[in-house]
Short mmCIF file of C-alpha atoms (C1' of nucleotides) in Angstrom, two decimals:
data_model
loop_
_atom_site.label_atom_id
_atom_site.label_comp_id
_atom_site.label_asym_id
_atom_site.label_seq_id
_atom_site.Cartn_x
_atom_site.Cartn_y
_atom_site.Cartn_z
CA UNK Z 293 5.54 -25.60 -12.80
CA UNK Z 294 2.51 -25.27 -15.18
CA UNK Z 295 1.71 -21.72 -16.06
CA UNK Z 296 -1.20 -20.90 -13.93
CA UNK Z 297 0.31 -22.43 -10.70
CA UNK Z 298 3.52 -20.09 -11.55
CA UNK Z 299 1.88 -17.00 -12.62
CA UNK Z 300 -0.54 -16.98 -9.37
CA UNK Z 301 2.98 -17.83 -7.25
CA UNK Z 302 4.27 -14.58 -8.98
CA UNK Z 303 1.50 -12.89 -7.32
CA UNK Z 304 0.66 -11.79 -11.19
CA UNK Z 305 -3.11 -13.16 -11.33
CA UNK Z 306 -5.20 -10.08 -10.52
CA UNK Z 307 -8.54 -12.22 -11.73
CA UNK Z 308 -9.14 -14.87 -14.03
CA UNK Z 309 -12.71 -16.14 -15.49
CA UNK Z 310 -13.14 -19.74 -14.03
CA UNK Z 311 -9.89 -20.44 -12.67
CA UNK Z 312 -10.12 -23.82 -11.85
CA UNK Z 313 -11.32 -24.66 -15.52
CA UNK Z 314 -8.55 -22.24 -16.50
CA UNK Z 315 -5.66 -24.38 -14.65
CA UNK Z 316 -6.80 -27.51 -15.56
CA UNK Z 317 -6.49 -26.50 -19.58
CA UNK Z 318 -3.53 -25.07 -18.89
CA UNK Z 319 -1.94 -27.13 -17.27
CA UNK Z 320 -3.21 -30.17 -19.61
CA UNK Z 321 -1.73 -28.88 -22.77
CA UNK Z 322 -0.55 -26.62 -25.11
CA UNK Z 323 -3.03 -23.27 -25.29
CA UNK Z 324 -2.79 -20.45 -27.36
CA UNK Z 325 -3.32 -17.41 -25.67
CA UNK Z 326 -2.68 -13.78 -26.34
CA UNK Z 327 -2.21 -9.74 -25.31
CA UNK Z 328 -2.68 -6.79 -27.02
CA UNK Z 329 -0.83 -3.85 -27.29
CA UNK Z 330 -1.45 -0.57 -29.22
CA UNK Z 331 1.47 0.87 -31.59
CA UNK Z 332 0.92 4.42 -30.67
CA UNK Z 333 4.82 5.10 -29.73
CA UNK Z 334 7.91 3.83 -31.59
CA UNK Z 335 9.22 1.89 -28.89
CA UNK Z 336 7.60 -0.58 -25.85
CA UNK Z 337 8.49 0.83 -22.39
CA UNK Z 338 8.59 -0.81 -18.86
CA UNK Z 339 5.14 -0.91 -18.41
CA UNK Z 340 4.26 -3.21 -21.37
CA UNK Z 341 6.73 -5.60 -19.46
CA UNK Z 342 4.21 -7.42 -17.33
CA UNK Z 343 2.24 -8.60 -20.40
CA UNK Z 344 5.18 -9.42 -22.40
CA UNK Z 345 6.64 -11.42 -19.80
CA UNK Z 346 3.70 -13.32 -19.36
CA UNK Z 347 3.87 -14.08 -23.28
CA UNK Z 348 7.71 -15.23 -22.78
CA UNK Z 349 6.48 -17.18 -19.53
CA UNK Z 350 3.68 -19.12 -21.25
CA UNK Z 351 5.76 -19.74 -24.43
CA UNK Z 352 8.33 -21.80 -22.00
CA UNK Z 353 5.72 -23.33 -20.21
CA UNK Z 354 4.92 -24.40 -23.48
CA UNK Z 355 2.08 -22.44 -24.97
CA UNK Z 356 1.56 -20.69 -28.13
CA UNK Z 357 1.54 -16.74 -26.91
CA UNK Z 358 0.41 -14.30 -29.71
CA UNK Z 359 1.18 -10.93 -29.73
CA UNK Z 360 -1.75 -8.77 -31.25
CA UNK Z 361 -1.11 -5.38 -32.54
CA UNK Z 362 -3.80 -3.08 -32.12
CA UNK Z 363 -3.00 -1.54 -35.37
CA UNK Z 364 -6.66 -0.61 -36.66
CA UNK Z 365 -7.90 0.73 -33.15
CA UNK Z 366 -4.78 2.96 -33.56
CA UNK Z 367 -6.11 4.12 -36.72
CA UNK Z 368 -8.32 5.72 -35.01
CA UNK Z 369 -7.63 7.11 -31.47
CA UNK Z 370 -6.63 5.71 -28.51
CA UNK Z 371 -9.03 6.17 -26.06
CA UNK Z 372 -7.04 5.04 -22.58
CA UNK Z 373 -5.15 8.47 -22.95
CA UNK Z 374 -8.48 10.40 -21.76
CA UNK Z 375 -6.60 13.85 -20.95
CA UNK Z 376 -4.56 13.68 -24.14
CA UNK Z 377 -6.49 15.13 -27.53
CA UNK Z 378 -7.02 11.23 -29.06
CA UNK Z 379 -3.74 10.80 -31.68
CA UNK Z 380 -4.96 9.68 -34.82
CA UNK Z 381 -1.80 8.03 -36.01
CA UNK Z 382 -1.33 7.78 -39.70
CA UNK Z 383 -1.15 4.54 -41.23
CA UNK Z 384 2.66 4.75 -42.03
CA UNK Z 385 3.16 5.89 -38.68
CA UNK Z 386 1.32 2.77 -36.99
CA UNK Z 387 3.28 0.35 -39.86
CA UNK Z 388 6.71 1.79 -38.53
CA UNK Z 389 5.88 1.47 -34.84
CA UNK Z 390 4.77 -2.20 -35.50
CA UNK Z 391 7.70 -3.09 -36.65
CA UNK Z 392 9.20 -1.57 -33.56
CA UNK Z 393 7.60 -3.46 -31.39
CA UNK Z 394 7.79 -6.73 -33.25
CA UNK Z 395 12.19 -6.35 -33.15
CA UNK Z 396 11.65 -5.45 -29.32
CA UNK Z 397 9.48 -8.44 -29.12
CA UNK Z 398 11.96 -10.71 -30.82
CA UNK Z 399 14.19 -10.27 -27.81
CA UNK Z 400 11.85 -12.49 -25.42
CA UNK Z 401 9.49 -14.56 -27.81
CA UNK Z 402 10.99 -17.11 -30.44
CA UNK Z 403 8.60 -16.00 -33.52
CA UNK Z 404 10.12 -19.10 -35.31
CA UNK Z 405 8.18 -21.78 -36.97
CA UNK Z 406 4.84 -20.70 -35.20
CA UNK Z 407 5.85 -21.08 -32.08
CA UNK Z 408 4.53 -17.14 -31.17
CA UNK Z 409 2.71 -15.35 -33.63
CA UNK Z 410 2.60 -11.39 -34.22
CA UNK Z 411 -0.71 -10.30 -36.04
CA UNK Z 412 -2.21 -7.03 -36.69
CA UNK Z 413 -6.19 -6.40 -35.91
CA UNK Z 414 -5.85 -3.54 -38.55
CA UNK Z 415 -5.33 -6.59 -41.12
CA UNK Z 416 -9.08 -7.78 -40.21
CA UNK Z 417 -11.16 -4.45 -38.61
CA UNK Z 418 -10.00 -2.83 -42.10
CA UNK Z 419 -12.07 -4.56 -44.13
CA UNK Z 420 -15.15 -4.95 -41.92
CA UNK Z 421 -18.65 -3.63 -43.55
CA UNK Z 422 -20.51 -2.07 -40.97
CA UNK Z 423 -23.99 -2.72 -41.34
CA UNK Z 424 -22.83 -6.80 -41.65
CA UNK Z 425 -20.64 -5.81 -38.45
CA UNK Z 426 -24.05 -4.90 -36.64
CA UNK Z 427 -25.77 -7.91 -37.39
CA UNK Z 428 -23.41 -10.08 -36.65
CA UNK Z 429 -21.62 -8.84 -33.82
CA UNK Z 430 -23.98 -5.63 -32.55
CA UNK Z 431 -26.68 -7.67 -31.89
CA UNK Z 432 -24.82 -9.99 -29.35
CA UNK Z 433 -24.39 -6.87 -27.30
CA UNK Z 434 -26.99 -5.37 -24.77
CA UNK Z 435 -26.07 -1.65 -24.27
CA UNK Z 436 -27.42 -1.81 -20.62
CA UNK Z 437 -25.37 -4.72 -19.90
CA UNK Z 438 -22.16 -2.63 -21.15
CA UNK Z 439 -23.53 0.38 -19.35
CA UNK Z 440 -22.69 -1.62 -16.29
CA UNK Z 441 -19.36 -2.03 -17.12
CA UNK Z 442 -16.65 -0.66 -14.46
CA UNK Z 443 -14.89 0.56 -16.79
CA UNK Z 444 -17.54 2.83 -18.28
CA UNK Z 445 -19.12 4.57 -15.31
CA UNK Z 446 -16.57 7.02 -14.69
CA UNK Z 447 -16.77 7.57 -18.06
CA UNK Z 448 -20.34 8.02 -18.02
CA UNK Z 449 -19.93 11.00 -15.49
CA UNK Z 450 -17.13 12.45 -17.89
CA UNK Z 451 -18.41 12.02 -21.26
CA UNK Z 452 -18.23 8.97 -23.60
CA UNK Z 453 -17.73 9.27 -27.18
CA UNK Z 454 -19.14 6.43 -29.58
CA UNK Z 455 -15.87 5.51 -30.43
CA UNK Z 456 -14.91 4.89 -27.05
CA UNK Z 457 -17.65 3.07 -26.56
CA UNK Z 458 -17.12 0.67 -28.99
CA UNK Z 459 -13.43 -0.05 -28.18
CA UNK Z 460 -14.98 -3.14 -26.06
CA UNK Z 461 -16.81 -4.08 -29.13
CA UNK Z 462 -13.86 -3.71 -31.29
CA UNK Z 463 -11.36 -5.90 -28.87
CA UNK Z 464 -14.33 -8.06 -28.26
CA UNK Z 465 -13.98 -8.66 -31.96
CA UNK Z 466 -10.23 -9.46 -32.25
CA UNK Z 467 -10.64 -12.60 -29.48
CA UNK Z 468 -13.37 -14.01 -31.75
CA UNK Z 469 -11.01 -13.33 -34.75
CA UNK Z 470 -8.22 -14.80 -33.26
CA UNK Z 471 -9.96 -17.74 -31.55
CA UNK Z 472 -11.50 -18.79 -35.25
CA UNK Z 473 -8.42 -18.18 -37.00
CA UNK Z 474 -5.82 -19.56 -34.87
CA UNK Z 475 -8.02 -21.59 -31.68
CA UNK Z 476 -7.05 -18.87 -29.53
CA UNK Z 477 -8.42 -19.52 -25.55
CA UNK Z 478 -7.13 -17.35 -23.03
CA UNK Z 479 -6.24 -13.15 -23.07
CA UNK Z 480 -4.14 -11.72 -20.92
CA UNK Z 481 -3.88 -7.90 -19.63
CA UNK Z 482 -3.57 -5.49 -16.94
CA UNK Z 483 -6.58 -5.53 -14.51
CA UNK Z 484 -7.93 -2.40 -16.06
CA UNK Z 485 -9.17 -4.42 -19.22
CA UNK Z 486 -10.75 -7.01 -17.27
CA UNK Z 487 -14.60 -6.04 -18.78
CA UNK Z 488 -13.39 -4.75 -21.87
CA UNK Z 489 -11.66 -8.76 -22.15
CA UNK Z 490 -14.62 -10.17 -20.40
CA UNK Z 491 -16.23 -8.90 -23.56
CA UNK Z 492 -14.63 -10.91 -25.84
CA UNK Z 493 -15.46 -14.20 -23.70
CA UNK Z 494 -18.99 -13.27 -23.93
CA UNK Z 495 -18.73 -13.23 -27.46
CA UNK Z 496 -17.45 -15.92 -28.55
CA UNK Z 497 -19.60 -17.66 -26.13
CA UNK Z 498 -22.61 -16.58 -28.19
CA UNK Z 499 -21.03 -16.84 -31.52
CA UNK Z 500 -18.81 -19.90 -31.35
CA UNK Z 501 -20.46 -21.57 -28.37
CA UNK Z 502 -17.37 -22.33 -27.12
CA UNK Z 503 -15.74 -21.30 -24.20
CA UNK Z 504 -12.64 -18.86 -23.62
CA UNK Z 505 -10.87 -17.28 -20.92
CA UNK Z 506 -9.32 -14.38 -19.60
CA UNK Z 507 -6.50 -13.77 -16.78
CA UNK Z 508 -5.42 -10.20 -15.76
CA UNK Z 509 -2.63 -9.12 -14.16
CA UNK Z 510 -2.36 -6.99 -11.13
CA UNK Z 511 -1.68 -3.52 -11.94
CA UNK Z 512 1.80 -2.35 -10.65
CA UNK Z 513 1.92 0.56 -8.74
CA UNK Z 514 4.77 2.48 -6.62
CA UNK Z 515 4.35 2.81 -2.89
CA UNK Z 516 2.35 5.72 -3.39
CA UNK Z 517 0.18 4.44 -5.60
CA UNK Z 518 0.98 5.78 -8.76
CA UNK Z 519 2.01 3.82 -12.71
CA UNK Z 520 4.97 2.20 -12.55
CA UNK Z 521 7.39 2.81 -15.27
CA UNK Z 522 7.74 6.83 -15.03
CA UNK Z 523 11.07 8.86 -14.25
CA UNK Z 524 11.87 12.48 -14.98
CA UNK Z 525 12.56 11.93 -18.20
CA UNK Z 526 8.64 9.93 -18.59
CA UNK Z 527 8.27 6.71 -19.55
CA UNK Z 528 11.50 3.93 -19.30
CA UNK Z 529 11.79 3.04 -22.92
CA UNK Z 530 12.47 -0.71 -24.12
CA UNK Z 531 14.73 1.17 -27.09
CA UNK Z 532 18.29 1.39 -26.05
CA UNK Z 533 18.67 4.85 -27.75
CA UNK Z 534 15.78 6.10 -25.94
CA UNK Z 535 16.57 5.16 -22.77
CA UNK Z 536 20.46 3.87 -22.20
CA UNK Z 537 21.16 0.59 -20.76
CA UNK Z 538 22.38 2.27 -17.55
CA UNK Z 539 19.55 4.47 -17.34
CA UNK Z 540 17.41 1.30 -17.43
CA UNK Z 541 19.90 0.00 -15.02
CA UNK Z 542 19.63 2.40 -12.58
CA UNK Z 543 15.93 2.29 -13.01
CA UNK Z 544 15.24 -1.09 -11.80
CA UNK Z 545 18.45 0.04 -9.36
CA UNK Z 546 16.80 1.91 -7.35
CA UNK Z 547 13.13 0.65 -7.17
CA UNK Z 548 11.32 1.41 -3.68
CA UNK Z 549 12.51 -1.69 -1.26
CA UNK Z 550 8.70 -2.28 -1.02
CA UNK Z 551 8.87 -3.28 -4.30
CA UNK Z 552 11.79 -5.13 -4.80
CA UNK Z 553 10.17 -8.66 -4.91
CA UNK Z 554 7.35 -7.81 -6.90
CA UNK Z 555 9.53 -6.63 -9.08
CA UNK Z 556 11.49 -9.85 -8.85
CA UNK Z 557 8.62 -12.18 -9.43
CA UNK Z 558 7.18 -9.50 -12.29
CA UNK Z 559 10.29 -9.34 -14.60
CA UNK Z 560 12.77 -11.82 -14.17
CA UNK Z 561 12.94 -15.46 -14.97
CA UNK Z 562 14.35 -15.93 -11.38
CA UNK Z 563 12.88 -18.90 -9.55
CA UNK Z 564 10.35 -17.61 -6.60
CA UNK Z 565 12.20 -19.27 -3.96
CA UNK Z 566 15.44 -17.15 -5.51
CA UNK Z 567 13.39 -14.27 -5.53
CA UNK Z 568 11.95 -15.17 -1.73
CA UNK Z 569 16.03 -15.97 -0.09
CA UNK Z 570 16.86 -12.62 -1.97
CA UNK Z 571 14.01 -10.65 -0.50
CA UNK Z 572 14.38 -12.07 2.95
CA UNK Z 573 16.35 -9.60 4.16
CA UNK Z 574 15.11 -5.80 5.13
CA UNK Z 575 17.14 -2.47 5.60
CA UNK Z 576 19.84 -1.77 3.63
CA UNK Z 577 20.38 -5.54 2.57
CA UNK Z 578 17.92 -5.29 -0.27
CA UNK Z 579 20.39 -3.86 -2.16
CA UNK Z 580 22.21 -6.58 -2.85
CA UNK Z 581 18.31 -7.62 -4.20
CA UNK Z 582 18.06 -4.83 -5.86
CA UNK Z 583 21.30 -5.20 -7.84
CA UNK Z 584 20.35 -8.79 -8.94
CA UNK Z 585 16.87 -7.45 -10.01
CA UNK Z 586 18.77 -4.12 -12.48
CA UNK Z 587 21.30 -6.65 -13.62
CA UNK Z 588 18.47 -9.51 -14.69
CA UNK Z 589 16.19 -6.88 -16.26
CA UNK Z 590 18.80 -5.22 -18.25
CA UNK Z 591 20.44 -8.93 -18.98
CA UNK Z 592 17.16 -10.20 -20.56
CA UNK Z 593 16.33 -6.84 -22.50
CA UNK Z 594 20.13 -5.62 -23.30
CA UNK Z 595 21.65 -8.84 -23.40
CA UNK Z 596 24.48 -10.23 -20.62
CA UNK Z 597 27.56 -7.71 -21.55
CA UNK Z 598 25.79 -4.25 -21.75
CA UNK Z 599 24.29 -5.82 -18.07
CA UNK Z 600 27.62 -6.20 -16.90
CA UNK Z 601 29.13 -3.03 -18.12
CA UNK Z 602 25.98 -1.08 -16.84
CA UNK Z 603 26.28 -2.75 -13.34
CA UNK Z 604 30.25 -1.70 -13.52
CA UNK Z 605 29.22 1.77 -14.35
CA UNK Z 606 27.23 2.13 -11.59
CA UNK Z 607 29.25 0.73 -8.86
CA UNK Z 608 32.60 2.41 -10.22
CA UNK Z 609 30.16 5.52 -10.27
CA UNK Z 610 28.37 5.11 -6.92
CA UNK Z 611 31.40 3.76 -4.71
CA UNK Z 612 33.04 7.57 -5.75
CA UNK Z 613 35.87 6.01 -7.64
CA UNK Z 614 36.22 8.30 -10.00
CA UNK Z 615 34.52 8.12 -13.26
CA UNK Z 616 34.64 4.93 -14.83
CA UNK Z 617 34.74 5.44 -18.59
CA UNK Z 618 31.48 3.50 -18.98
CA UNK Z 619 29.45 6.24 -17.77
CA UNK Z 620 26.77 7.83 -20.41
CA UNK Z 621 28.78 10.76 -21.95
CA UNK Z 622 28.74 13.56 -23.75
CA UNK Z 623 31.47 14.14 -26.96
CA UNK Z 624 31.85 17.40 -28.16
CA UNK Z 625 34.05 19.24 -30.31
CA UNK Z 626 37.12 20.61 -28.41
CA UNK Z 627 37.96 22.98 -31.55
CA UNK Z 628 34.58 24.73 -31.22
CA UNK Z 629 35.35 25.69 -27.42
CA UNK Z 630 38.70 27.23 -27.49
CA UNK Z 631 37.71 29.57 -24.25
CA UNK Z 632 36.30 26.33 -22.44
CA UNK Z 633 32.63 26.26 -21.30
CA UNK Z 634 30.54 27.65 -18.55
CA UNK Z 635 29.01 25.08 -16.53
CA UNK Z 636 25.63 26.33 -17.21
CA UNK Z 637 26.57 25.71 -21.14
CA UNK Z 638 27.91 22.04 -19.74
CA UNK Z 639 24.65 21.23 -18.01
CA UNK Z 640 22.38 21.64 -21.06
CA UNK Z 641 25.10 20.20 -23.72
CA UNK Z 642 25.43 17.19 -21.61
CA UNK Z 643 20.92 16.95 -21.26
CA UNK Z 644 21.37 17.05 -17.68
CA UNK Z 645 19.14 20.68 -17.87
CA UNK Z 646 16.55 21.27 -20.17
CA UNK Z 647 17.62 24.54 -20.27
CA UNK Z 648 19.68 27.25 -18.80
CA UNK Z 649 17.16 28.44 -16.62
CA UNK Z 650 16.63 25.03 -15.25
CA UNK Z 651 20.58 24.58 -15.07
CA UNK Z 652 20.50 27.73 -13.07
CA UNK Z 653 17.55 26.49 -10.58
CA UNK Z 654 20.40 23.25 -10.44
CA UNK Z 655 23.43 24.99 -9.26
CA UNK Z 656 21.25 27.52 -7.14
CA UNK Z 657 20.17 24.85 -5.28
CA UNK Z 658 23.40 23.26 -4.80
CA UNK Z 659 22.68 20.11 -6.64
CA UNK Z 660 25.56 19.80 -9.53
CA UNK Z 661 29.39 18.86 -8.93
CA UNK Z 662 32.48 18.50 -11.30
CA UNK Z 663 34.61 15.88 -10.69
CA UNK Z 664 32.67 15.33 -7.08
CA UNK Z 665 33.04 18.70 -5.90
CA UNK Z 666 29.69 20.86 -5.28
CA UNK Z 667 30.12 24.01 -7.44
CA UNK Z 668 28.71 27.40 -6.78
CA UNK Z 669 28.72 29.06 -9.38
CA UNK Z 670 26.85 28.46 -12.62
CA UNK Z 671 29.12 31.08 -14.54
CA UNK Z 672 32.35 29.30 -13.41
CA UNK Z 673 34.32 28.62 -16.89
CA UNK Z 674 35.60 24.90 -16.99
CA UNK Z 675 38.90 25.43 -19.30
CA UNK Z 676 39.58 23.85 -22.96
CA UNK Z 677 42.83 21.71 -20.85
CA UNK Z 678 39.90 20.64 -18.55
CA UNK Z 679 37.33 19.71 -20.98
CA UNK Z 680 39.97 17.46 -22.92
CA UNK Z 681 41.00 15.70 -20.29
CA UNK Z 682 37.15 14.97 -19.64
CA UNK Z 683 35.16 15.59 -16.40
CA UNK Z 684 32.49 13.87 -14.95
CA UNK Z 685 29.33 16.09 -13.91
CA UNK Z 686 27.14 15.35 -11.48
CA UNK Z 687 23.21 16.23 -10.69
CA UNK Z 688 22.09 15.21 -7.14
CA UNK Z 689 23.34 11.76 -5.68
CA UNK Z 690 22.37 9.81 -8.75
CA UNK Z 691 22.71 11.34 -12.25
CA UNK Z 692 26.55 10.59 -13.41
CA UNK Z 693 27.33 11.77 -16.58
CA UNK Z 694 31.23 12.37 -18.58
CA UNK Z 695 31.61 15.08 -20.92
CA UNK Z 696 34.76 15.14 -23.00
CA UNK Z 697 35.92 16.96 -25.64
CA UNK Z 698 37.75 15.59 -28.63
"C1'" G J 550 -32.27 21.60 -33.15
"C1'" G J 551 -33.01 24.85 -28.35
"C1'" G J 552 -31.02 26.44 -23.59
"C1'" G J 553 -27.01 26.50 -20.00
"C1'" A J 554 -21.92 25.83 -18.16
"C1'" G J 555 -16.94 25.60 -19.31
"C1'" A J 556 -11.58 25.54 -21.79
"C1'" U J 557 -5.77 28.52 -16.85
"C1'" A J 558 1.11 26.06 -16.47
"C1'" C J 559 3.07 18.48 -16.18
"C1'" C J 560 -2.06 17.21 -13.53
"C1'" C J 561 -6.12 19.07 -10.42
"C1'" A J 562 -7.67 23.89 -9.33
"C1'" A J 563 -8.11 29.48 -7.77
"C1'" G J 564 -8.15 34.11 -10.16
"C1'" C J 565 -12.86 37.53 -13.18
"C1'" G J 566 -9.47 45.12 -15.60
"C1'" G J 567 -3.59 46.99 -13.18
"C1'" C J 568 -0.23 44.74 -7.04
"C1'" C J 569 -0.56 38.02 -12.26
"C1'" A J 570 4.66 34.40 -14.67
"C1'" A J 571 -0.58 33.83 -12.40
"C1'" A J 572 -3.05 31.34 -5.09
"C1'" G J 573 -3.43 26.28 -3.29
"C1'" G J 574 -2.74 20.97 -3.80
"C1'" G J 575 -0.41 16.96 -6.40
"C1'" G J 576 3.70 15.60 -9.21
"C1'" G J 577 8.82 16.63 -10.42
"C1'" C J 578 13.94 18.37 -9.35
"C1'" A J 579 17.58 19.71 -5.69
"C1'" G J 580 19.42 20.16 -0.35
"C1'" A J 581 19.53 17.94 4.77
"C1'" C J 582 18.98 12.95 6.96
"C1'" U J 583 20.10 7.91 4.76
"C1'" G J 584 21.32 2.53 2.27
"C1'" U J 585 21.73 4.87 -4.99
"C1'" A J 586 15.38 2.95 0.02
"C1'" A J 587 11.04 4.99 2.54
"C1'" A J 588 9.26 8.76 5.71
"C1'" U J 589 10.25 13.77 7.28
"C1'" C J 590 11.95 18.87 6.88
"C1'" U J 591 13.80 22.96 3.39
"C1'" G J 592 14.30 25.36 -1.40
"C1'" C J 593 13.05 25.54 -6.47
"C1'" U J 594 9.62 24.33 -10.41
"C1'" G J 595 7.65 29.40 -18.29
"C1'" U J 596 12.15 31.27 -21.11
"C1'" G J 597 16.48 34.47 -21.49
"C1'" U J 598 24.57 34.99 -19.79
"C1'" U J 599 21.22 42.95 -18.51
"C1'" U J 600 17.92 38.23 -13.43
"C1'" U J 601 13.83 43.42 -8.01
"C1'" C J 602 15.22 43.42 -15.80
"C1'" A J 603 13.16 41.63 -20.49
"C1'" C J 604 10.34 38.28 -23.39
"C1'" U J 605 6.52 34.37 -24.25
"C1'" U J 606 2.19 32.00 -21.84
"C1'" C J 607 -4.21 31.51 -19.16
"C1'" A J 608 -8.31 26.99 -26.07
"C1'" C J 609 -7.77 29.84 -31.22
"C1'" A J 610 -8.38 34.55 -34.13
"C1'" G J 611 -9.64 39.47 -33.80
"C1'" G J 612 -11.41 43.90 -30.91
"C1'" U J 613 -12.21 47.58 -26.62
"C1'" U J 614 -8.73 49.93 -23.10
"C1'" C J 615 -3.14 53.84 -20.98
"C1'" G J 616 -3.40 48.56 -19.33
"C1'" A J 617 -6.78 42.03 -20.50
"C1'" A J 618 -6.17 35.33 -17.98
"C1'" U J 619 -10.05 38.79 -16.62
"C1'" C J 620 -14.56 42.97 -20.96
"C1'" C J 621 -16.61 42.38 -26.38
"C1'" U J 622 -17.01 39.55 -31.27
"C1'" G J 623 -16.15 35.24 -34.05
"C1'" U J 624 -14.11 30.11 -34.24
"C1'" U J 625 -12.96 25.26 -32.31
"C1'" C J 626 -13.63 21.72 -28.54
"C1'" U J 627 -15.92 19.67 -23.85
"C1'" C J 628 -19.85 18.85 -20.39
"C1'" C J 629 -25.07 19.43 -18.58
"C1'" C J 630 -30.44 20.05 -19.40
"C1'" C J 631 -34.54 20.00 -22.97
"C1'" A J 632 -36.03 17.93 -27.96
#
RNA sequence: GGGGAGAUACCCAAGCGGCCAAAGGGGGCAGACUGUAAAUCUGCUGUGUUUUCACUUCACAGGUUCGAAUCCUGUUCUCCCCA
């Protein structure tokens, strides 16, 4: 199916600037096309999966996806984190977290022999003169017409800096960059960067005279409304040592049924009508859905055997058969404890509490068990005999963890 | 450049000399109910092994006071109006 027709049966075409033109290019031959994303962290998490899907989509549909790392706009702020003091990153910071992302990449593009390309806009913003920037490029721009901009008028009633401001300009920039240097036609992104994207269209309308395109996916939200991609712990990190390939398990696990097949259609390779027999059902039959969609998602990102051993995990730890020894744990030092451990000191060395307080608040509320028994009391010492042997800890119905001391 | 308003915990937002670790809402965590779902109800939600006690916190640094999130001074930042 070409890449249009499958994206918009994926229900993952939010808009798209002449669509019709749009499919027929696509569908007619190979296109390069491209996403952004900004190296402010040192790892991707769940919600750059949409866009990096679609790159891994179009790339077997046969396009030429390019990954664009916003590592000059990083250089100086990131303006979509509006609460947040703007980071200023520092150029070895941004260089590390690039390569970050580009090994996290590797895992769903093939980088090899051109067929995707990872570039950095720091490599051309850097060495742009400003007053040659303003001819050139400033002067294609009508302030009013940006003014207009959706994505500007709340700002408008909040404040604006200049630099924010100009983050349209500056992304506006990198299409026309990348559509000179490397024929570049289509970007994709999340809904929210539809005018900032729009932008860069626009410009290379007036500069090139030729014509590009932009597609934007929907943004994903849970039932409630709210960003996809957030636990108690924050963001669901692409890094296995920053978020464990059960945790990421479990997180796709136990998405909302509402959600199951847009989840489904928005990261995993499944066919539709796979995703549509598995969705069919309601009530508790979506779990058997909502297996196949953990055990994809951690297959495609962990590889097949850490999805199979995180699927075990969770069964062996979910049907109550005892703790199965793939369950995250906790090593420590059996010599250091030689009068055992309260379970208070249990709960924070194993990172299920933050802290004692909060370990308290835990048993208080009657939320933690040893070995699958509720326990009381937060004082109660778990012997040296005990901890050797290992136990497994549990907080609420959900959070399995084994703690063993060697 | 001038004038005005403001900065409170994860977020929004009350408080304007003691009864403030700080109302309310959201979010989060836990319990009940369930299907590892949703909705609903309940409890908790700064830290501390002295837990009707102690310590740290209301932008930052000082000051007044027996006592400050609240008053004063300076600093930084944000917004609004005028130029």
């Amino acid at each position: 199916m070409p890449f249009y027709e499958e994206l918009e049966d994926r229900g993952l075409v939010a808009q798209s600037t002449h669509p019709e033109e749009l499919r027929r290019r696509l569908a007619a031959g190979r296109v390069t096309l491209y996403t952004g994303f900004d190296p402010t962290a040192d790892s991707l998490h769940v919600g750059h999966l949409i866009p990096i899907m679609g790159l891994a989509r179009a790339q077997r549909a046969g396009h030429r996806p390019i990954a664009l790392m916003g590592g000059g706009t990083a250089l100086v702020g990131d303006p979509s984190g509006r609460s947040e003091m703007r980071r200023m990153l520092t150029p070895e910071t941004i260089a590390a977290n690039i390569q970050g992302f580009r090994r996290q990449l590797g895992g769903f593009l093939d980088f090899s022999e051109g067929a995707a390309l990872l570039v950095n806009n720091g490599d051309w913003l850097g060495k742009l003169n400003y007053l040659e920037m303003l001819r050139d490029i400033g002067s294609h721009f009508s302030v009013n017409r940006m003014l207009t901009a959706e994505c500007f008028k709340a700002r408008l009633e909040q404040g604006l800096s200049f630099l924010e401001f100009n983050y349209m300009i500056l992304q506006a920039y990198d299409f026309l960059e990348l559509y000179r240097v490397h024929g570049c036609a289509l970007q994709l992104g999340g809904d929210d960067q539809w005018s900032n994207m729009l932008a860069g269209t626009e410009l290379i309308r007036r500069v090139a005279g030729a014509d590009a395109f932009v597609l934007t996916y929907p943004l994903l939200t849970t039932s409630d409304g709210r960003k996809m991609g957030k636990t108690e712990k924050g963001a669901v990190w692409l890094d296995a040592n920053k978020t464990s390939p059960y945790e990421y398990y479990q997180y796709w696990r136990n998405v909302p049924d509402d959600r199951v097949r847009v989840c489904l259609a928005s990261f995993t390779f499944l066919l539709m009508d796979e995703v549509r027999r598995l969705t069919a059902q309601a009530g508790e039959e979506l779990n058997a859905a909502k297996e196949v969609l953990a055990y994809e998602a951690t297959m495609l990102l962990h590889g097949a055997a850490a999805a199979t051993a995180a699927r075990t995990a969770a069964r062996a730890a979910f049907s109550g058969a005892g703790a199965a020894a793939t369950l995250p744990a906790t090593e420590i030092a059996a010599a250091s404890y030689p009068e055992g451990l309260s379970l208070i000191e249990l709960l924070c060395l194993s990172g299920l509490a933050p802290s004692n307080r909060e370990a308290r608040r835990l048993v208080a509320g009657g939320g933690i068990y040893i070995n699958g028994e509720r326990v009381e009391n937060g004082e109660a010492v778990v012997s040296p005999e005990k901890l050797r042997a290992g136990i497994e800890l549990r907080k609420g119905k959900k959070v399995h963890h084994r703690l063993i001391a060697r």
